[in-house]
XYZ file of C-alpha atoms in Angstrom:
627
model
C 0.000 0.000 0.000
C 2.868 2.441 0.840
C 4.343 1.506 -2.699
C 0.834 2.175 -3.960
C 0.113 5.465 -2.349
C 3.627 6.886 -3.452
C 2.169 6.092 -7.271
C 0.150 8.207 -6.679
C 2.274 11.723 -6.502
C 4.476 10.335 -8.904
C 2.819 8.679 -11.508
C 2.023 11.211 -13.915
C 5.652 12.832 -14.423
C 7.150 9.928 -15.130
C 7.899 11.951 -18.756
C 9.603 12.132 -11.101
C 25.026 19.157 -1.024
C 26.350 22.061 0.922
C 28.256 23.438 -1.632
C 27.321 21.806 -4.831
C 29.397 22.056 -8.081
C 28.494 24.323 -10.667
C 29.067 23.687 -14.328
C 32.220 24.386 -15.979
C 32.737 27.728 -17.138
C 35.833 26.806 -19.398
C 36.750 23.765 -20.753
C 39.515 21.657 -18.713
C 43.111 21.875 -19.756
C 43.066 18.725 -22.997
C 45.954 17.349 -19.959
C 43.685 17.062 -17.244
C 40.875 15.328 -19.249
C 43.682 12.713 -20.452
C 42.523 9.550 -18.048
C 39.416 9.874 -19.786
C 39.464 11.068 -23.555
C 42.891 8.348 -23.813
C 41.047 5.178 -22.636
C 39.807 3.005 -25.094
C 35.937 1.206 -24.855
C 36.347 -2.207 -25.116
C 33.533 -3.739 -26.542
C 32.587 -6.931 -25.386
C 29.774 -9.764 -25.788
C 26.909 -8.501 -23.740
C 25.633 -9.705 -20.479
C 22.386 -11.664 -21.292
C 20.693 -9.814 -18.630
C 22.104 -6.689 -19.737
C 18.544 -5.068 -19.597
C 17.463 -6.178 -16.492
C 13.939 -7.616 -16.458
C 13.370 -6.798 -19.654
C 15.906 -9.386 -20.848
C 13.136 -12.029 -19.809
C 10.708 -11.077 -22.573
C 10.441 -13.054 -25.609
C 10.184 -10.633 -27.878
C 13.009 -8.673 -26.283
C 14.935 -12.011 -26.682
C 14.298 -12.189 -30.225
C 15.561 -8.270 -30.636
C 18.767 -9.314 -29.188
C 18.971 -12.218 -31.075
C 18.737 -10.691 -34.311
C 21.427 -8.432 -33.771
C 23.127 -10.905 -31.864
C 26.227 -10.428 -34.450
C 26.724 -7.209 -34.075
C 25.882 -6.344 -30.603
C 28.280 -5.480 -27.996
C 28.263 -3.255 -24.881
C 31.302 -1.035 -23.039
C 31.713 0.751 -19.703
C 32.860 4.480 -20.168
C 34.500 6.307 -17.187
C 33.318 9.255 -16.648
C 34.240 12.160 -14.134
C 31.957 12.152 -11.471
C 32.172 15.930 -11.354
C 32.522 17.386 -14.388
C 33.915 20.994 -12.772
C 36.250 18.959 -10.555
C 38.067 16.447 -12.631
C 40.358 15.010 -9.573
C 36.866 14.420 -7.252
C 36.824 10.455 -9.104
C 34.887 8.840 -11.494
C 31.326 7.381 -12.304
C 30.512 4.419 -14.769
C 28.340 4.851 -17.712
C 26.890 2.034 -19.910
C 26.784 1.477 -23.435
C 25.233 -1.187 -25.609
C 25.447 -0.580 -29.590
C 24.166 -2.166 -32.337
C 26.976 -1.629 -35.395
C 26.237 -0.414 -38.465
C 25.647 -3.298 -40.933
C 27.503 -1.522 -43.795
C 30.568 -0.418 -42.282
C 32.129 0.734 -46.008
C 28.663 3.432 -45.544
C 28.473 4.103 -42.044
C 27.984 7.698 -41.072
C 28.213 7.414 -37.332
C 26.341 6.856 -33.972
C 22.929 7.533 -32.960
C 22.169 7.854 -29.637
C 19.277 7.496 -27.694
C 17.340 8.841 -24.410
C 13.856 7.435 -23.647
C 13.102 10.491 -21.261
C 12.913 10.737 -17.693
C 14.451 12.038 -16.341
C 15.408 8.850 -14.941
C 15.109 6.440 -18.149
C 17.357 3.766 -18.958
C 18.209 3.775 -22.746
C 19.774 0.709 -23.346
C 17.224 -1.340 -24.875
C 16.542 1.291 -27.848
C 19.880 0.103 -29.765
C 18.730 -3.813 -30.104
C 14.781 -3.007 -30.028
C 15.372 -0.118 -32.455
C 17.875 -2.221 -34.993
C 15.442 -4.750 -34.923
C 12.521 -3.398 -35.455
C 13.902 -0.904 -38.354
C 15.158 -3.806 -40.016
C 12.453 -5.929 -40.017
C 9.720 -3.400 -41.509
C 7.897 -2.560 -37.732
C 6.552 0.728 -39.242
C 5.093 0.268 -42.619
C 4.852 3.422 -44.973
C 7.149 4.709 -48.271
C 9.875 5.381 -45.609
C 10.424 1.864 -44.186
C 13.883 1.188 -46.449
C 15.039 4.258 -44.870
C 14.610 3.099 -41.328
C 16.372 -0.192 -42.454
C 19.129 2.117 -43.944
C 19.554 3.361 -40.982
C 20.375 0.199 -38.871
C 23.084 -0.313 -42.086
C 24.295 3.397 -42.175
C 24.525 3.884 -38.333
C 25.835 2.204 -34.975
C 22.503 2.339 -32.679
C 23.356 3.396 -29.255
C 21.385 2.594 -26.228
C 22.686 4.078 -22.770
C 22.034 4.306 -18.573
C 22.171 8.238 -17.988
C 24.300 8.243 -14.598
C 22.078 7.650 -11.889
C 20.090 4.733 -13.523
C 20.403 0.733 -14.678
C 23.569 -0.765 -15.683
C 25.530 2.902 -14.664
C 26.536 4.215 -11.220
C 22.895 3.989 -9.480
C 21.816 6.946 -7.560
C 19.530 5.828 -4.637
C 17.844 7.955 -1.859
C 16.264 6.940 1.355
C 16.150 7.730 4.879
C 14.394 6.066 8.380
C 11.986 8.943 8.565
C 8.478 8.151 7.522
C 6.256 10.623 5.440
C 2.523 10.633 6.044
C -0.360 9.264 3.966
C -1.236 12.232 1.727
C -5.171 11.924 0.805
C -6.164 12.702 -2.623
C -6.287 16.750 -3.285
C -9.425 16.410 -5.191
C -11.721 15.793 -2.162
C -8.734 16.779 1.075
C -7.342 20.734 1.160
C -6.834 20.725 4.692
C -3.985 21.869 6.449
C -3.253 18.533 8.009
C -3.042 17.190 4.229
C -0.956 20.340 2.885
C 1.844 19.515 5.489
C 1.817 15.565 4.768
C 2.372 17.229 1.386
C 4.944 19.075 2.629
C 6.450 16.876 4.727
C 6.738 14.166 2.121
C 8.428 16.618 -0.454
C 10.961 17.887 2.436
C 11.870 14.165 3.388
C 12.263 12.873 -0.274
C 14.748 15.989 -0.536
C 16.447 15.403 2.571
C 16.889 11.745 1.597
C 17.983 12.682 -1.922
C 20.754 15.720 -0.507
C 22.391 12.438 2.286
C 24.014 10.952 -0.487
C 27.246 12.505 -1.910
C 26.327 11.748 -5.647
C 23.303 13.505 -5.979
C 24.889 17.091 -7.151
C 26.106 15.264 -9.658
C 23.208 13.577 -11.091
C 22.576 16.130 -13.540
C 21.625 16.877 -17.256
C 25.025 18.934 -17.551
C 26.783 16.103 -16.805
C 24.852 13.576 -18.849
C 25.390 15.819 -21.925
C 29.059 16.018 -20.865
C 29.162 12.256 -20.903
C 27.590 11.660 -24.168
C 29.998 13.806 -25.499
C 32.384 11.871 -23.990
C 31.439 8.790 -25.292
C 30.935 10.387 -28.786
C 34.655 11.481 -28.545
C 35.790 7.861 -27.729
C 34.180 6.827 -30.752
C 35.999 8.643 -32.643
C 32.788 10.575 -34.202
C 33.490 14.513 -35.061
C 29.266 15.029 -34.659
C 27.073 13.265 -32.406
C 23.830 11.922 -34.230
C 20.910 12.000 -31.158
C 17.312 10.899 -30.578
C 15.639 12.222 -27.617
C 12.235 11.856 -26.195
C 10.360 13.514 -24.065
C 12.920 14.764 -21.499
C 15.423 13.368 -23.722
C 14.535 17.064 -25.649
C 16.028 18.807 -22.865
C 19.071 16.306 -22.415
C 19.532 16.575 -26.204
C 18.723 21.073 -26.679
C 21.257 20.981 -23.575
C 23.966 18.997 -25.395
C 23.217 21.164 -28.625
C 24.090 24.182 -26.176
C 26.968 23.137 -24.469
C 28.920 21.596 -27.939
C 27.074 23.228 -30.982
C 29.799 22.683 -32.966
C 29.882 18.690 -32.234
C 26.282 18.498 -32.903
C 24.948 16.235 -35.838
C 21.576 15.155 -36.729
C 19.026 15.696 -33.747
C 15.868 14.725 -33.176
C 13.757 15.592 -30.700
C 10.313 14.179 -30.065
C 7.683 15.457 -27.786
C 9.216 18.577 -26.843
C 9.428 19.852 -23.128
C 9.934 23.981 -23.260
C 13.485 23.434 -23.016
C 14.802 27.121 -23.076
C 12.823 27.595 -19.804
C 12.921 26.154 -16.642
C 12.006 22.683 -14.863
C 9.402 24.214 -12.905
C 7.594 25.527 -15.867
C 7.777 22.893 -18.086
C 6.289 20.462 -15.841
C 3.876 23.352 -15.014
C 1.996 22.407 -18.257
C 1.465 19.261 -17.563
C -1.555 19.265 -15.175
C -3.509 21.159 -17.742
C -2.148 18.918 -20.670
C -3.453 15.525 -19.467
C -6.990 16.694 -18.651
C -7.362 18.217 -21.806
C -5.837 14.995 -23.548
C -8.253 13.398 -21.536
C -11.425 15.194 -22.082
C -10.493 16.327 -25.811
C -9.301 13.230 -27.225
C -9.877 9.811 -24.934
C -12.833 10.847 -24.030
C -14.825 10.991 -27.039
C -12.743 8.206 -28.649
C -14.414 5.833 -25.658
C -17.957 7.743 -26.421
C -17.606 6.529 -29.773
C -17.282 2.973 -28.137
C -20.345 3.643 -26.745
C -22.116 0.508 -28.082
C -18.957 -2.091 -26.372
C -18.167 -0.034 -23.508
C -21.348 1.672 -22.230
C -19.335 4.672 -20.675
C -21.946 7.364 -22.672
C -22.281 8.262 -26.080
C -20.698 11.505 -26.038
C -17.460 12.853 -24.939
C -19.163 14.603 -21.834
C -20.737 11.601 -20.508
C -17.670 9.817 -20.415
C -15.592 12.952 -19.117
C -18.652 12.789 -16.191
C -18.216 9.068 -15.242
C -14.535 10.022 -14.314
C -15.637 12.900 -12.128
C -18.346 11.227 -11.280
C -16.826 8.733 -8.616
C -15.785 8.600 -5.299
C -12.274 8.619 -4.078
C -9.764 7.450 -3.815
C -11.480 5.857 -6.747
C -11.417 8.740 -8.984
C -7.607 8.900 -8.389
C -6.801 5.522 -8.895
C -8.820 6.175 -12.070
C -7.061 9.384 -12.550
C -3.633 8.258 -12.463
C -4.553 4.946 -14.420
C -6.417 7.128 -17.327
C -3.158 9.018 -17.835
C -0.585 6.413 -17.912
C -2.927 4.951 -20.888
C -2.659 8.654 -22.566
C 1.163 8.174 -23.095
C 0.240 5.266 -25.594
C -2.846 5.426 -28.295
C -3.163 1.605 -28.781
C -4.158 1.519 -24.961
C -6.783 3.642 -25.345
C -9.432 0.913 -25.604
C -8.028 -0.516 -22.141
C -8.407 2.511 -20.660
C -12.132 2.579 -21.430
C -12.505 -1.031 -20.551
C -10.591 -0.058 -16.874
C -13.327 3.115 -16.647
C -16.713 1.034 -17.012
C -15.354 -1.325 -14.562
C -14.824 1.279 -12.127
C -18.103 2.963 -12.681
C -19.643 -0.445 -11.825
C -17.899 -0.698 -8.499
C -18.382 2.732 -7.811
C -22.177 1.979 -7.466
C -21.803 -1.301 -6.166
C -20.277 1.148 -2.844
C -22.364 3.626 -3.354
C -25.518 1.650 -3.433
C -24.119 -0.438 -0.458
C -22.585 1.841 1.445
C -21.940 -0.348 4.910
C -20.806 -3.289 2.602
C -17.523 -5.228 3.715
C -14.617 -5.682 0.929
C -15.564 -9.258 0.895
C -18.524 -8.272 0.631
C -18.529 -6.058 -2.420
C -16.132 -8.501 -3.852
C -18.691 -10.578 -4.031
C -21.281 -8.906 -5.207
C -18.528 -7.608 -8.162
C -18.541 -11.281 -9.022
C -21.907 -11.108 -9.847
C -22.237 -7.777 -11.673
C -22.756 -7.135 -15.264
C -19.718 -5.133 -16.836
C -19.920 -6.122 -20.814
C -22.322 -7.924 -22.849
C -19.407 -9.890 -24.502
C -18.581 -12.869 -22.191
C -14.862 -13.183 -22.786
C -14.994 -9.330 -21.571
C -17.256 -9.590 -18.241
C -15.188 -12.564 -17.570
C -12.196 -9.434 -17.341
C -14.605 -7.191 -15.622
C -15.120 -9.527 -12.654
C -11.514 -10.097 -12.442
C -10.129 -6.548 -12.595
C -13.173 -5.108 -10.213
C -12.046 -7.181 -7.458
C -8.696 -6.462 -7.953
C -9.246 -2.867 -7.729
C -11.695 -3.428 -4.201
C -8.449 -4.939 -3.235
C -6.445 -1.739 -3.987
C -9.239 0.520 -2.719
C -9.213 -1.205 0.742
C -5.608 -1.709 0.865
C -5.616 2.268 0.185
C -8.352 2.965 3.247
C -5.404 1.500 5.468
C -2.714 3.824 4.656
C 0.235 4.151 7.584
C 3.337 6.431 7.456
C 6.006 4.899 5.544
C 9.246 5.673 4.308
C 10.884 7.449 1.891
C 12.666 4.930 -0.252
C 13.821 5.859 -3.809
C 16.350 4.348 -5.795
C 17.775 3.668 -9.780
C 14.826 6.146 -11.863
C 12.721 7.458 -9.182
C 16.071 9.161 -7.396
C 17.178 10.478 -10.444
C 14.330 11.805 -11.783
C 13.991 13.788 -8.625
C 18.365 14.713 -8.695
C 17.868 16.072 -11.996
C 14.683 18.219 -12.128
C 15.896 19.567 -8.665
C 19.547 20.232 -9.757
C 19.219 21.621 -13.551
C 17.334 24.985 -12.409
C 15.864 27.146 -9.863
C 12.131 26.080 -8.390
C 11.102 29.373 -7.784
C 7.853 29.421 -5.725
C 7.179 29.109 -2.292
C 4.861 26.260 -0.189
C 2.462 29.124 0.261
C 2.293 29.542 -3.916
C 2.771 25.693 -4.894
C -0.709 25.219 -2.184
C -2.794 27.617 -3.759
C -1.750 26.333 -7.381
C -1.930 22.313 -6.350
C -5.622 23.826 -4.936
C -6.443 25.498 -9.179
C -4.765 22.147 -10.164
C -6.999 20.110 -7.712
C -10.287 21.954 -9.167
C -10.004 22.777 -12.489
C -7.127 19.240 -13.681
C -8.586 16.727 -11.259
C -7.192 13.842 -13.178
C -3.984 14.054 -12.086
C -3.298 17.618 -10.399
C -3.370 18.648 -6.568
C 0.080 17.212 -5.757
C 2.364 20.624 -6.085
C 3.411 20.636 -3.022
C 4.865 17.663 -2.502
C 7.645 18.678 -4.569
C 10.952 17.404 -3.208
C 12.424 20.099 -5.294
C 10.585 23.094 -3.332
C 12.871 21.925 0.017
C 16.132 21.849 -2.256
C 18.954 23.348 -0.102
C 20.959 24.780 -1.844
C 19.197 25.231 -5.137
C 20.236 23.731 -9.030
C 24.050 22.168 -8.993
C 24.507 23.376 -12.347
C 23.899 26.571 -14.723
C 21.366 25.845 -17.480
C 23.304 27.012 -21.153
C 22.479 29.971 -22.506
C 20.964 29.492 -26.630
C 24.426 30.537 -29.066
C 24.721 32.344 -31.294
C 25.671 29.301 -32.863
C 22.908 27.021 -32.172
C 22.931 24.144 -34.439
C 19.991 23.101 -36.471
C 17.479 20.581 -34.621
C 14.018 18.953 -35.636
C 11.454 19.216 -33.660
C 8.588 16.264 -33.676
C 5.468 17.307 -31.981
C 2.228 15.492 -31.668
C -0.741 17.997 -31.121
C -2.431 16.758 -27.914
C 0.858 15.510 -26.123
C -0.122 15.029 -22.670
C 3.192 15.042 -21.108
C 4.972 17.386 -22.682
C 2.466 19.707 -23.710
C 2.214 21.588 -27.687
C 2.473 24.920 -25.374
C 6.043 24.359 -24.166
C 7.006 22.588 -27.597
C 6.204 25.861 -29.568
C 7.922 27.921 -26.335
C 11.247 25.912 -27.589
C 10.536 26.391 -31.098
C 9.522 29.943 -31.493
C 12.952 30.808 -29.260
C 15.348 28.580 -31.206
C 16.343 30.148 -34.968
C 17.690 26.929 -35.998
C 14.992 24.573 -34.649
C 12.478 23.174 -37.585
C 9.047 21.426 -36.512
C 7.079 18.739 -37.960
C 3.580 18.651 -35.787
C 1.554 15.790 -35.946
C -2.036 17.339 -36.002
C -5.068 15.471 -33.597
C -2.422 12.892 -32.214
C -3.043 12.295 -28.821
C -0.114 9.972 -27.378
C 3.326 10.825 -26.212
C 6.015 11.223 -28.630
C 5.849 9.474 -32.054
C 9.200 7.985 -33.720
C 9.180 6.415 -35.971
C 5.050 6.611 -36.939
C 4.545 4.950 -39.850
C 3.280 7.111 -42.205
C 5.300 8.678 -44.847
C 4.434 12.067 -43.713
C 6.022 11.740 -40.434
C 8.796 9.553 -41.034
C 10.003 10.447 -44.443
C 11.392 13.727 -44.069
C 13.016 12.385 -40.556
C 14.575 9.432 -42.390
C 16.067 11.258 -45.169
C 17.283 14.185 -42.600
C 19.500 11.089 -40.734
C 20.356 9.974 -44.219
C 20.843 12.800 -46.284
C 21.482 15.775 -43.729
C 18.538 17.714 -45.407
C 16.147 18.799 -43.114
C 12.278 20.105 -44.051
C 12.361 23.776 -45.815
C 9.715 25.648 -43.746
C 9.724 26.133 -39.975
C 6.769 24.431 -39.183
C 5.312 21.457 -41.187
C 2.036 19.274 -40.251
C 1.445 15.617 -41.111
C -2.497 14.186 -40.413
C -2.750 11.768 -37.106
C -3.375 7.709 -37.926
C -6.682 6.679 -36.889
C -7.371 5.701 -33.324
C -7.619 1.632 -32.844
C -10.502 0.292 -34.277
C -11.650 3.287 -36.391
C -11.160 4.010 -40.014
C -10.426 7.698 -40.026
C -8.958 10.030 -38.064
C -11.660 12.602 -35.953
C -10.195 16.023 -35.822
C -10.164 17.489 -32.304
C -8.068 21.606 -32.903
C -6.146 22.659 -35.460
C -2.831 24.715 -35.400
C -3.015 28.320 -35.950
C -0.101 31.756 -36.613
C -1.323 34.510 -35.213
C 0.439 37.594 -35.318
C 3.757 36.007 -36.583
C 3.795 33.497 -34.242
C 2.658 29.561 -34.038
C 0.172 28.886 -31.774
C -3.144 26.463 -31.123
C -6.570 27.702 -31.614
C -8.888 27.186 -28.545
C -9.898 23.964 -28.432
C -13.336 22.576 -29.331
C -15.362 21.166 -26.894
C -18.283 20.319 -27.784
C -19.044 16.467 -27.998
C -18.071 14.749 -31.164
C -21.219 12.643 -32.909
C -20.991 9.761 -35.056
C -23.110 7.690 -36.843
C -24.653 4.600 -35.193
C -23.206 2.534 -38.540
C -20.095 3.772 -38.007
C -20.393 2.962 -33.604
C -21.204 -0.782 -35.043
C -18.581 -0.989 -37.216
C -16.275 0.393 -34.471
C -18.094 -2.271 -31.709
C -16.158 -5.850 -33.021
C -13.228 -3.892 -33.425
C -12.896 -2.952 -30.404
C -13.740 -5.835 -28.873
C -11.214 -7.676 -31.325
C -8.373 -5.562 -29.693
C -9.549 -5.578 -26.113
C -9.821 -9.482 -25.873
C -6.463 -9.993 -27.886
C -4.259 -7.435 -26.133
C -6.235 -7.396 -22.880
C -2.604 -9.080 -21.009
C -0.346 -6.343 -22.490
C -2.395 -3.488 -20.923
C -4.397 -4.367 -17.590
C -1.611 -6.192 -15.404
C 0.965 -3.576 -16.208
C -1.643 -0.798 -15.280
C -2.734 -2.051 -11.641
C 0.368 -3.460 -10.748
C 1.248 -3.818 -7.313
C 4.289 -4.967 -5.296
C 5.081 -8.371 -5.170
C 4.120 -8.536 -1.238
C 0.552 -6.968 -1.719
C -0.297 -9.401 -5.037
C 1.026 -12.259 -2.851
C -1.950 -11.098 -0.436
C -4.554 -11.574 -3.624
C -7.095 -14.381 -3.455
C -8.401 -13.653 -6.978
C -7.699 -14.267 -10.576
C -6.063 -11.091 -11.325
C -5.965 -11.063 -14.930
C -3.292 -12.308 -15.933
């Protein structure tokens, strides 16, 4: 349950010293930076648990297998402060993929899942093998596999995370159940808030490597590793907060900087604090805009409403801490668009125990879990069968959530770093006081995941950021920008923030598409002029370009939810439309075995992963859970 109620604060960012080092103003003498610039990486047959649990997947398996003849993986050392080159070292990982057609190959590309806090290693084997073997079919598939033949694939652990020098943080003090903001502004909930933020920062600031668990020195590394490859340019793909790793490296070594791609865009010439600002606002609108009446349109398998609104209401609509679990479950589905129909399948189930409670209010757990076994979630019986499995898992969660005790603050691998780095790469700037009274607008007007601001570790950083964020050059290298419209994590608002302030930056904007970052997308639209940029250098002519969304599963066309706008010189978005979308009742039937096509095939790739729980609470479940 303490695992369980952390998930809660942290869920939806997971894009979460005395005297600490600041960045190097001047680069080190080319003597002092000898023990690392002379050593050589010595490539060596992988580990076959290189990627941790992810090594145990079949299809992971096959990846490596693939690519099993040209895969290898090296340890770079790295100083652990870059300002301070005699303070001793930190290990970095590195797994590549080599280029296929070494007489063509044109370098490395590198590549950062996000974060902050991601591990990057599996990207070089998935990557190589799904390029090669025609994963995303449009005209632009041969360039993808050109790719894998023109370029080594990189995959690499940021310091701080997987097979790298590990950052953890934890301490014996115990934070206090924080109740869900939506329903609790007391004071007594504010200062578990509070108390939980200082705590995770006081944990965090005990352990000697966290000033150094920054994007400075992750950009320093990469360039590091890009030197020991013996590359003059270093060829990058970034997502999510990989665009700030990746705009960061661009403005620290603009003249090392290749081909760049970044892909869904935080506002990356601003600040950590505003950036993930936006993102309160972004997932309820991705929510309510887009998921919504794609689940409306559903209507006839789902039974969640038959326009956008309804469905919005059945969210709202329920108790906590159902709504939050709901909440926080709605927007991990936003991140991807095939588990959209999941996410609707999740909802009715949870509107169906919500008035199980509601209509039995003194009812046991055992006892509404067993009148969930008898209530009606789908028509289709394969379905229902699912319904009756996942609503007493999640009376299991609810209960387990009614229990809440203090517990402690225990972070280690992504969770610490996420918290090193958005604390240490620039100033949070408000006070408790502020962050209250904004979780409180978050709280009312974002309820699906806002309410949380002050829990902040960052707003008890002593000390403030361990490094200076770069300033944009003069001679700011050109970067493309890949932007889908209704991002929910890194929000169109702070993608057109970087863009408009960055001369050399080019966008291609994927209009109506919904999920988090996009590359490769299969269409020709999207991919082809990104392709031929890694291939040919060339990049799109005009600033901004737009490319039409795929359809959402199960439907044949794509519904348009806002359109892109320039007003006054500038790009922005038009206010967004939202009244319910309509559609025909042929085209809700057509939709209907679809959808239930998808749910009942991919139902195990989506539902576990969403409700997980430790392994010491699901040992505790007497039920089929889905699986």
């Amino acid at each position: 349950m303490k695992k369980t109620a952390l998930a809660l604060l942290t869920l939806t960012t997971t894009l979460v010293a005395c005297k600490p080092p600041q960045t190097p103003e001047t680069k080190p003498a080319p003597d002092a930076l000898a023990p690392f610039t002379s050593q050589k990486l010595n490539w060596t047959t992988c580990d076959p648990t290189i990627l941790g649990w992810d090594s145990q997947s079949e299809y992971v398996q096959g990846a490596l297998g693939s690519v099993a003849s040209r895969l290898t993986c090296a340890d770079v050392s790295v100083p652990m402060d870059w300002s301070n080159l005699a303070a001793g070292k930190a290990s970095v990982a590195l797994i590549r993929v080599a280029a296929s057609d070494t007489a063509k190959r044109q370098g490395a590309i590198f590549f950062n899942p996000g974060g902050p806090g991601g591990d990057g290693l599996i990207f070089a084997p998935l990557y190589a093998y799904q390029w090669a073997g025609g994963k995303y079919p449009s005209a632009s598939a041969a360039n993808l596999k050109t790719m894998t033949e023109q370029y080594d694939l990189i995959g690499f652990s940021p310091r701080g995370v997987g097979a790298s020098t590990r950052l953890s943080c934890g301490t014996n003090e115990l934070a206090d159940p924080i109740n869900p903001p939506t329903e609790d502004q007391s004071d007594a909930n504010f200062e578990a808030m509070k108390r939980y933020g200082r705590l995770s920062a006081l944990a965090c600031q005990k352990n000697p490597l966290t000033p150094f668990i920054n994007t400075d020195a992750t950009a320093r590394d990469l360039n590091l590793a890009r030197q020991l490859m013996g590359d003059q340019k270093l060829n990058y793909i970034g997502y999510s907060y990989g665009t700030w790793l990746g705009s960061w490296y661009a403005k620290l070594f603009p003249q090392n900087t290749g081909r760049m791609l970044l892909d869904g865009n935080m506002s990356w010439n601003t600040s950590m604090e505003h950036a993930f600002g936006l993102q309160p606002a972004a997932f309820e609108r991705d929510f309510r805009d887009a998921m919504a009446p794609y689940l409306a349109r559903q209507n006839a398998t789902l039974g969640l409403g038959s326009t956008g609104a309804q469905v919005y209401a059945a969210q709202n609509g329920l108790a906590e801490p159902l709504r939050s679990i709901m909440g926080n479950t709605i927007a991990s589905f936003l991140y991807q668009r095939d588990a959209y129909p999941f996410a609707g399948v999740l909802l009715k189930i949870t509107v169906v125990v919500d008035n199980l409670i509601k209509a039995n209010p003194t009812a046991t757990t055992p006892e509404l879990m067993a009148l969930a076994a008898q209530a009606t979630y789908f028509d289709d019986p394969d379905m229902n069968s699912m319904g009756i499995d996942n609503a007493q898992y999640l009376l299991f969660i609810r209960d387990m959530m009614a229990e809440q005790t203090p517990f402690p603050v225990d972070a280690s691998g992504s969770s610490a770093t996420f918290t090193a780095v958005t604390c240490n790469d620039t100033a949070w700037t408000s006070t408790l006081t502020q962050a209250r009274a904004q979780g409180k607008l978050n709280a009312q007007n974002y309820p699906l995941i806002g309410g949380y601001d002050a829990a902040n570790p960052c707003y008890g950083w002593k000390g403030g950021p361990s490094v200076k964020q770069p300033a944009l050059p003069a001679n700011m290298p050109p970067v493309l920008m890949l932007q889908n419209e209704l991002d929910p994590a890194t929000p169109q608002e702070g993608a057109l923030e970087a863009l408009n302030s960055t001369p050399s930056a080019k966008m291609i904007m994927i209009d109506d598409e919904p999920q988090h970052a996009a590359f490769p997308y299969g269409t020709a639209c999207v991919d082809g002029p990104i392709t031929e940029y890694f291939l040919t250098g060339k990049l799109p002519t005009g600033k901004l370009s737009t490319c039409a969304a795929l359809p959402l599963p199960g439907e044949a066309n794509t519904v348009p939810v806002k359109t892109l706008t320039v007003k006054n010189g500038a790009l922005c978005l038009a206010q967004p439309n939202l009244s319910s979308l309509s559609v025909s009742e042929q085209r809700l039937t057509a939709a209907r075995d679809e959808t239930r096509r998808i749910i009942t095939q991919n139902a195990s790739q989506f539902l576990p992963r969403n409700l997980a729980l430790s392994p010491e609470v699901r040992a505790k479940l007497t039920v089929q859970n889905c699986q």
